[in-house]
Amino acid sequence: MVCTMAFLRALLSTARMIRHSPPLSAGLPADDAVLLDAPDERLSPALVAAALGDYEPAAKLLATTRDSADWENRDRYLGRLVAFARGRDGWLVDWLAAAPRDPDALLVKAELSVRRAWESPARAERLREVGPLITAAADADPRDPVPWRLALDHARGTHATHTAFESLWEQAVRRSAHHYGCHVAALRYLSAAWYGSHRECFDFAEQAAADALPDSLVQALPVRAAFDLLLDTQAAGRTTSVLEERIDTAADLAIRLSSAYRPGDPWPAEVRNLLAYVLLARGRWAEAQHQFNLIGQHATSFPWSSVSEDALGRFLDARDGARLQVASLTPLRDRAGHGRPRGHYA
């Protein structure tokens, strides 16, 4: 009887998936329409120009963010430009030759040097060598918090003490109290993988989220802490019962944050991708499916690159998995119409 019931449940689950999967796909972009880390309308021309060896659009873009104190977009655009420069940096070489003291060029140079140092087997030593580049970028515009975010990442890699890190953190938040990138850098330093613990991570993230401005991405810090915990415990095969409530609370907060932005908005795309991962890990299939609907075509490398070398493929698999899980749990019949005559084969 046990085997028969299990078989019947499997048949019902399959029937539900067949019936409900197509409607759940409505509104989702096709697999080949999903783009990984797609640039927005401001960044795209700068990347195209850089590919052609022209640095001026990138220089104008970063100068605009600095002049308007748009530190969040400045940090985001910097990361994408540096990712491009890792493979093709001729445009940056020309920019530095033409304007060696330009604050934006110095910032790109510093970030690129730090990323390359992180890839070295002699990471700590290489990072110490590039420290003066971060100082130069920070001195070039004392208002800018982004070099201090870079300094926080640098401190983690050079095994800075808590006291040294706190000093850098003070400088960062003095320039921008709610800067998302600086908060992420601090969260990484406090992670169990580096110099803290999962509890310290959650404590910091939850307090920062509580202090954050309305609709600020800083409110997503707890779900980043949840992701780190889930990734660690999955790899080690341990349970997370003690912190499960904090994980779900973090996800709930991120859901509220996500709802403040329009569907398909590229600005919260990384947060929504991260949230979808956490919701899937917690078996909250319908909520994960909803986030994939909001994400639209904006897949992001993080968090999927943390669990697969094929980030886009992992995103698409996760999206399909959420849809199939929701379909398998949806009743074959609409309960509101239960008992009405439907014909012999209804």
Tab-separated table of C-alpha atoms in Angstrom:
chain	number	residue	atom	x	y	z
A	1	MET	CA	0.000	0.000	0.000
A	2	VAL	CA	2.847	2.412	0.822
A	3	CYS	CA	4.412	1.806	-2.570
A	4	THR	CA	1.055	2.226	-4.302
A	5	MET	CA	0.377	5.547	-2.562
A	6	ALA	CA	3.848	6.824	-3.442
A	7	PHE	CA	3.239	5.829	-7.050
A	8	LEU	CA	-0.117	7.614	-7.096
A	9	ARG	CA	1.424	10.761	-5.646
A	10	ALA	CA	4.103	10.681	-8.341
A	11	LEU	CA	1.447	10.306	-11.053
A	12	LEU	CA	-0.544	13.232	-9.667
A	13	SER	CA	2.561	15.389	-9.411
A	14	THR	CA	3.450	14.644	-13.037
A	15	ALA	CA	-0.086	15.415	-14.185
A	16	ARG	CA	-0.029	18.724	-12.350
A	17	MET	CA	3.286	19.690	-13.913
A	18	ILE	CA	1.989	18.885	-17.409
A	19	ARG	CA	-1.192	20.856	-16.882
A	20	HIS	CA	0.128	23.915	-15.049
A	21	SER	CA	3.675	24.437	-16.424
A	22	PRO	CA	2.649	26.207	-19.667
A	23	PRO	CA	0.510	28.882	-17.937
A	24	LEU	CA	3.292	29.531	-15.415
A	25	SER	CA	5.687	30.227	-18.298
A	26	ALA	CA	3.449	32.992	-19.630
A	27	GLY	CA	5.165	36.350	-19.304
A	28	LEU	CA	8.627	34.890	-18.714
A	29	PRO	CA	11.211	35.733	-21.388
A	30	ALA	CA	12.450	32.820	-23.470
A	31	ASP	CA	15.766	31.289	-22.452
A	32	ASP	CA	17.612	32.896	-25.361
A	33	ALA	CA	16.199	36.313	-24.414
A	34	VAL	CA	17.698	36.228	-20.910
A	35	LEU	CA	20.886	38.274	-20.635
A	36	LEU	CA	23.599	37.878	-18.016
A	37	ASP	CA	24.639	41.164	-16.410
A	38	ALA	CA	23.045	43.216	-19.186
A	39	PRO	CA	24.246	46.852	-19.091
A	40	ASP	CA	21.703	49.642	-18.761
A	41	GLU	CA	21.202	52.400	-21.314
A	42	ARG	CA	23.874	54.595	-19.705
A	43	LEU	CA	26.579	51.966	-19.398
A	44	SER	CA	26.071	50.212	-22.718
A	45	PRO	CA	27.485	53.014	-24.938
A	46	ALA	CA	30.544	53.285	-22.689
A	47	LEU	CA	31.265	49.572	-23.029
A	48	VAL	CA	30.775	49.640	-26.790
A	49	ALA	CA	33.138	52.596	-27.085
A	50	ALA	CA	35.730	50.921	-24.847
A	51	ALA	CA	35.603	47.857	-27.095
A	52	LEU	CA	36.556	50.195	-29.941
A	53	GLY	CA	39.380	51.715	-27.891
A	54	ASP	CA	37.572	54.946	-27.022
A	55	TYR	CA	37.664	55.843	-23.324
A	56	GLU	CA	35.769	59.148	-23.492
A	57	PRO	CA	32.207	57.785	-22.961
A	58	ALA	CA	33.392	55.825	-19.895
A	59	ALA	CA	35.178	58.924	-18.609
A	60	LYS	CA	32.053	61.041	-19.111
A	61	LEU	CA	29.832	58.449	-17.428
A	62	LEU	CA	31.970	58.202	-14.299
A	63	ALA	CA	32.489	61.970	-14.164
A	64	THR	CA	28.718	62.437	-14.256
A	65	THR	CA	28.208	60.086	-11.318
A	66	ARG	CA	30.917	61.886	-9.356
A	67	ASP	CA	29.598	65.369	-10.106
A	68	SER	CA	26.088	64.347	-9.032
A	69	ALA	CA	27.303	62.328	-6.018
A	70	ASP	CA	25.517	59.297	-7.497
A	71	TRP	CA	27.736	56.945	-5.539
A	72	GLU	CA	25.647	53.795	-5.952
A	73	ASN	CA	25.633	53.935	-9.743
A	74	ARG	CA	29.260	55.044	-9.704
A	75	ASP	CA	30.251	51.879	-7.874
A	76	ARG	CA	28.084	49.713	-10.107
A	77	TYR	CA	29.408	51.188	-13.342
A	78	LEU	CA	32.961	50.984	-12.050
A	79	GLY	CA	32.575	47.253	-11.460
A	80	ARG	CA	31.302	46.618	-14.967
A	81	LEU	CA	33.977	48.757	-16.627
A	82	VAL	CA	36.695	47.016	-14.648
A	83	ALA	CA	35.296	43.595	-15.539
A	84	PHE	CA	35.635	44.596	-19.194
A	85	ALA	CA	39.125	46.042	-18.668
A	86	ARG	CA	40.396	42.761	-17.248
A	87	GLY	CA	40.383	41.375	-20.776
A	88	ARG	CA	40.777	44.541	-22.835
A	89	ASP	CA	42.450	47.467	-21.096
A	90	GLY	CA	43.893	49.426	-24.013
A	91	TRP	CA	41.260	52.125	-23.589
A	92	LEU	CA	42.223	52.515	-19.921
A	93	VAL	CA	45.927	52.755	-20.774
A	94	ASP	CA	45.129	55.546	-23.230
A	95	TRP	CA	42.914	57.310	-20.686
A	96	LEU	CA	45.623	57.270	-18.023
A	97	ALA	CA	48.191	58.520	-20.533
A	98	ALA	CA	45.922	61.410	-21.496
A	99	ALA	CA	44.777	62.269	-17.947
A	100	PRO	CA	47.064	60.662	-15.358
A	101	ARG	CA	45.446	62.540	-12.443
A	102	ASP	CA	41.833	62.086	-13.450
A	103	PRO	CA	39.955	60.830	-10.326
A	104	ASP	CA	37.838	58.473	-12.411
A	105	ALA	CA	40.756	56.973	-14.312
A	106	LEU	CA	42.654	56.514	-11.052
A	107	LEU	CA	39.649	54.737	-9.536
A	108	VAL	CA	39.349	52.334	-12.471
A	109	LYS	CA	43.093	51.660	-12.300
A	110	ALA	CA	42.948	50.963	-8.573
A	111	GLU	CA	39.958	48.633	-8.823
A	112	LEU	CA	41.493	46.734	-11.750
A	113	SER	CA	44.790	46.340	-9.886
A	114	VAL	CA	43.032	45.034	-6.782
A	115	ARG	CA	41.044	42.487	-8.771
A	116	ARG	CA	44.166	41.233	-10.519
A	117	ALA	CA	45.978	40.996	-7.186
A	118	TRP	CA	43.137	38.905	-5.743
A	119	GLU	CA	43.725	36.349	-8.501
A	120	SER	CA	47.418	35.969	-7.640
A	121	PRO	CA	48.679	33.018	-5.557
A	122	ALA	CA	50.563	35.642	-3.556
A	123	ARG	CA	47.368	37.589	-2.924
A	124	ALA	CA	48.262	39.388	0.302
A	125	GLU	CA	51.660	40.480	-0.978
A	126	ARG	CA	50.279	41.696	-4.302
A	127	LEU	CA	47.471	43.556	-2.575
A	128	ARG	CA	49.912	45.386	-0.345
A	129	GLU	CA	51.782	46.513	-3.450
A	130	VAL	CA	48.666	48.110	-4.951
A	131	GLY	CA	47.654	49.861	-1.735
A	132	PRO	CA	49.095	53.229	-2.871
A	133	LEU	CA	46.788	53.148	-5.916
A	134	ILE	CA	43.758	53.075	-3.624
A	135	THR	CA	45.167	55.973	-1.626
A	136	ALA	CA	45.697	57.950	-4.829
A	137	ALA	CA	42.092	57.330	-5.913
A	138	ALA	CA	40.769	58.362	-2.494
A	139	ASP	CA	42.885	61.526	-2.422
A	140	ALA	CA	41.746	62.505	-5.925
A	141	ASP	CA	38.221	63.238	-4.649
A	142	PRO	CA	37.845	63.228	-0.852
A	143	ARG	CA	34.024	63.133	-1.121
A	144	ASP	CA	33.917	59.797	-2.931
A	145	PRO	CA	33.086	56.712	-0.804
A	146	VAL	CA	33.854	54.232	-3.593
A	147	PRO	CA	37.651	54.195	-3.050
A	148	TRP	CA	36.883	53.413	0.588
A	149	ARG	CA	34.750	50.449	-0.469
A	150	LEU	CA	37.785	49.320	-2.409
A	151	ALA	CA	39.950	49.915	0.675
A	152	LEU	CA	37.621	47.670	2.708
A	153	ASP	CA	37.957	44.871	0.150
A	154	HIS	CA	41.720	45.410	0.141
A	155	ALA	CA	41.864	45.233	3.946
A	156	ARG	CA	40.097	41.871	3.946
A	157	GLY	CA	42.637	40.437	1.534
A	158	THR	CA	45.627	41.782	3.449
A	159	HIS	CA	44.411	40.333	6.776
A	160	ALA	CA	43.806	43.722	8.363
A	161	THR	CA	42.962	43.704	12.053
A	162	HIS	CA	39.484	44.550	13.284
A	163	THR	CA	40.805	47.900	14.514
A	164	ALA	CA	42.278	48.777	11.121
A	165	PHE	CA	39.097	47.705	9.365
A	166	GLU	CA	36.921	49.769	11.700
A	167	SER	CA	39.046	52.826	10.920
A	168	LEU	CA	38.463	52.357	7.196
A	169	TRP	CA	34.763	51.720	7.786
A	170	GLU	CA	34.474	55.018	9.657
A	171	GLN	CA	35.991	56.849	6.691
A	172	ALA	CA	33.607	55.103	4.275
A	173	VAL	CA	30.363	55.807	6.129
A	174	ARG	CA	31.445	59.385	6.854
A	175	ARG	CA	31.259	59.946	3.102
A	176	SER	CA	28.071	57.980	2.507
A	177	ALA	CA	26.304	56.517	5.525
A	178	HIS	CA	24.135	54.109	3.513
A	179	HIS	CA	26.432	53.133	0.646
A	180	TYR	CA	25.486	49.604	-0.400
A	181	GLY	CA	28.915	48.564	-1.692
A	182	CYS	CA	30.666	49.569	1.526
A	183	HIS	CA	28.122	47.609	3.552
A	184	VAL	CA	28.637	44.537	1.377
A	185	ALA	CA	32.398	44.852	1.861
A	186	ALA	CA	31.925	44.981	5.633
A	187	LEU	CA	29.598	41.997	5.529
A	188	ARG	CA	32.230	39.973	3.674
A	189	TYR	CA	34.862	40.869	6.251
A	190	LEU	CA	32.522	39.667	9.017
A	191	SER	CA	31.603	36.447	7.235
A	192	ALA	CA	32.485	33.021	8.589
A	193	ALA	CA	34.717	32.518	5.556
A	194	TRP	CA	36.933	35.420	6.688
A	195	TYR	CA	37.133	37.056	10.111
A	196	GLY	CA	33.721	36.654	11.696
A	197	SER	CA	30.845	34.220	11.990
A	198	HIS	CA	27.366	33.700	10.606
A	199	ARG	CA	25.851	35.247	13.728
A	200	GLU	CA	28.065	38.333	13.460
A	201	CYS	CA	27.078	38.596	9.810
A	202	PHE	CA	23.379	38.481	10.630
A	203	ASP	CA	23.757	40.917	13.530
A	204	PHE	CA	25.495	43.477	11.330
A	205	ALA	CA	23.169	42.961	8.356
A	206	GLU	CA	19.978	43.185	10.376
A	207	GLN	CA	21.041	46.349	12.187
A	208	ALA	CA	22.182	47.989	8.937
A	209	ALA	CA	18.880	47.087	7.266
A	210	ALA	CA	16.924	48.532	10.191
A	211	ASP	CA	18.870	51.801	9.875
A	212	ALA	CA	18.617	51.952	6.078
A	213	LEU	CA	16.699	54.493	4.057
A	214	PRO	CA	13.364	53.427	2.523
A	215	ASP	CA	13.829	51.182	-0.538
A	216	SER	CA	17.612	51.159	-0.049
A	217	LEU	CA	19.421	48.057	-1.253
A	218	VAL	CA	21.069	47.954	2.180
A	219	GLN	CA	17.839	46.267	3.267
A	220	ALA	CA	19.023	43.268	1.243
A	221	LEU	CA	22.052	42.725	3.484
A	222	PRO	CA	20.281	40.106	5.660
A	223	VAL	CA	19.440	38.003	2.619
A	224	ARG	CA	23.126	38.155	1.626
A	225	ALA	CA	23.967	36.864	5.096
A	226	ALA	CA	21.367	34.135	4.576
A	227	PHE	CA	22.946	33.174	1.257
A	228	ASP	CA	26.402	32.865	2.814
A	229	LEU	CA	24.993	30.656	5.552
A	230	LEU	CA	23.092	28.448	3.118
A	231	LEU	CA	26.120	28.092	0.861
A	232	ASP	CA	28.330	27.150	3.798
A	233	THR	CA	25.927	24.664	5.336
A	234	GLN	CA	25.075	23.034	2.014
A	235	ALA	CA	28.754	22.490	1.280
A	236	ALA	CA	29.378	21.068	4.752
A	237	GLY	CA	26.170	19.037	4.890
A	238	ARG	CA	25.095	20.665	8.155
A	239	THR	CA	21.625	21.817	9.121
A	240	THR	CA	20.750	25.429	9.862
A	241	SER	CA	17.911	24.963	12.335
A	242	VAL	CA	19.225	27.562	14.786
A	243	LEU	CA	19.241	30.315	12.159
A	244	GLU	CA	16.341	29.193	9.955
A	245	GLU	CA	14.037	31.855	11.375
A	246	ARG	CA	16.569	34.572	10.595
A	247	ILE	CA	16.915	33.258	7.034
A	248	ASP	CA	13.162	33.422	6.452
A	249	THR	CA	12.920	36.863	8.058
A	250	ALA	CA	15.718	38.061	5.777
A	251	ALA	CA	13.862	36.684	2.760
A	252	ASP	CA	10.632	38.377	3.853
A	253	LEU	CA	12.417	41.717	4.131
A	254	ALA	CA	13.973	41.279	0.694
A	255	ILE	CA	10.554	40.430	-0.770
A	256	ARG	CA	9.192	43.728	0.548
A	257	LEU	CA	12.192	45.553	-0.889
A	258	SER	CA	11.748	43.857	-4.272
A	259	SER	CA	8.083	44.858	-4.377
A	260	ALA	CA	9.093	48.529	-4.203
A	261	TYR	CA	10.597	48.333	-7.694
A	262	ARG	CA	8.895	47.774	-11.030
A	263	PRO	CA	9.113	44.376	-12.793
A	264	GLY	CA	12.151	44.095	-15.026
A	265	ASP	CA	13.982	46.972	-13.338
A	266	PRO	CA	17.747	46.350	-13.708
A	267	TRP	CA	18.571	48.272	-10.504
A	268	PRO	CA	17.357	45.586	-8.011
A	269	ALA	CA	18.110	42.688	-10.392
A	270	GLU	CA	21.009	41.288	-8.351
A	271	VAL	CA	18.961	41.436	-5.158
A	272	ARG	CA	16.087	39.640	-6.869
A	273	ASN	CA	18.422	36.952	-8.239
A	274	LEU	CA	19.871	36.462	-4.767
A	275	LEU	CA	16.419	36.375	-3.206
A	276	ALA	CA	15.223	33.784	-5.723
A	277	TYR	CA	18.156	31.547	-4.783
A	278	VAL	CA	17.410	31.806	-1.062
A	279	LEU	CA	13.686	31.190	-1.566
A	280	LEU	CA	14.433	28.070	-3.624
A	281	ALA	CA	16.797	26.810	-0.937
A	282	ARG	CA	14.004	27.271	1.610
A	283	GLY	CA	11.445	25.467	-0.565
A	284	ARG	CA	9.353	28.615	-1.024
A	285	TRP	CA	8.623	27.767	-4.640
A	286	ALA	CA	5.761	30.134	-5.455
A	287	GLU	CA	7.584	33.127	-4.005
A	288	ALA	CA	10.719	32.198	-5.943
A	289	GLN	CA	8.639	31.884	-9.103
A	290	HIS	CA	7.287	35.385	-8.509
A	291	GLN	CA	10.802	36.790	-8.206
A	292	PHE	CA	11.768	35.179	-11.510
A	293	ASN	CA	8.759	36.936	-13.038
A	294	LEU	CA	10.012	40.252	-11.634
A	295	ILE	CA	13.576	39.577	-12.797
A	296	GLY	CA	12.494	39.141	-16.392
A	297	GLN	CA	15.559	39.022	-18.633
A	298	HIS	CA	17.986	40.452	-16.063
A	299	ALA	CA	19.955	37.452	-14.823
A	300	THR	CA	23.040	38.398	-12.793
A	301	SER	CA	26.280	36.510	-12.249
A	302	PHE	CA	25.860	36.703	-8.491
A	303	PRO	CA	24.740	34.448	-6.872
A	304	TRP	CA	24.685	31.784	-9.600
A	305	SER	CA	28.431	31.943	-10.321
A	306	SER	CA	28.994	30.982	-6.678
A	307	VAL	CA	27.447	27.559	-7.307
A	308	SER	CA	28.220	26.936	-10.980
A	309	GLU	CA	30.772	27.849	-13.627
A	310	ASP	CA	27.823	28.421	-15.968
A	311	ALA	CA	25.965	31.219	-14.173
A	312	LEU	CA	23.388	31.757	-16.911
A	313	GLY	CA	22.691	28.052	-17.246
A	314	ARG	CA	22.280	27.745	-13.494
A	315	PHE	CA	19.849	30.667	-13.486
A	316	LEU	CA	17.748	29.095	-16.236
A	317	ASP	CA	17.757	25.729	-14.474
A	318	ALA	CA	16.646	27.364	-11.231
A	319	ARG	CA	13.884	29.242	-13.014
A	320	ASP	CA	12.642	26.026	-14.627
A	321	GLY	CA	12.880	24.212	-11.304
A	322	ALA	CA	10.736	26.805	-9.543
A	323	ARG	CA	8.116	26.661	-12.263
A	324	LEU	CA	7.926	22.859	-12.206
A	325	GLN	CA	7.719	22.765	-8.416
A	326	VAL	CA	4.855	25.259	-8.398
A	327	ALA	CA	3.093	23.341	-11.144
A	328	SER	CA	3.447	20.020	-9.307
A	329	LEU	CA	1.892	21.509	-6.172
A	330	THR	CA	-1.032	23.211	-7.904
A	331	PRO	CA	-4.290	21.194	-7.665
A	332	LEU	CA	-5.508	19.655	-10.907
A	333	ARG	CA	-8.955	21.196	-10.394
A	334	ASP	CA	-10.008	24.641	-9.269
A	335	ARG	CA	-11.386	24.147	-5.766
A	336	ALA	CA	-13.925	26.918	-6.305
A	337	GLY	CA	-15.578	24.836	-9.010
A	338	HIS	CA	-15.310	21.506	-7.253
A	339	GLY	CA	-18.477	19.424	-7.623
A	340	ARG	CA	-19.856	21.208	-10.681
A	341	PRO	CA	-20.768	18.995	-13.680
A	342	ARG	CA	-17.799	18.944	-16.075
A	343	GLY	CA	-18.649	16.035	-18.314
A	344	HIS	CA	-17.411	12.494	-18.175
A	345	TYR	CA	-13.766	13.305	-18.961
A	346	ALA	CA	-13.457	16.641	-17.162
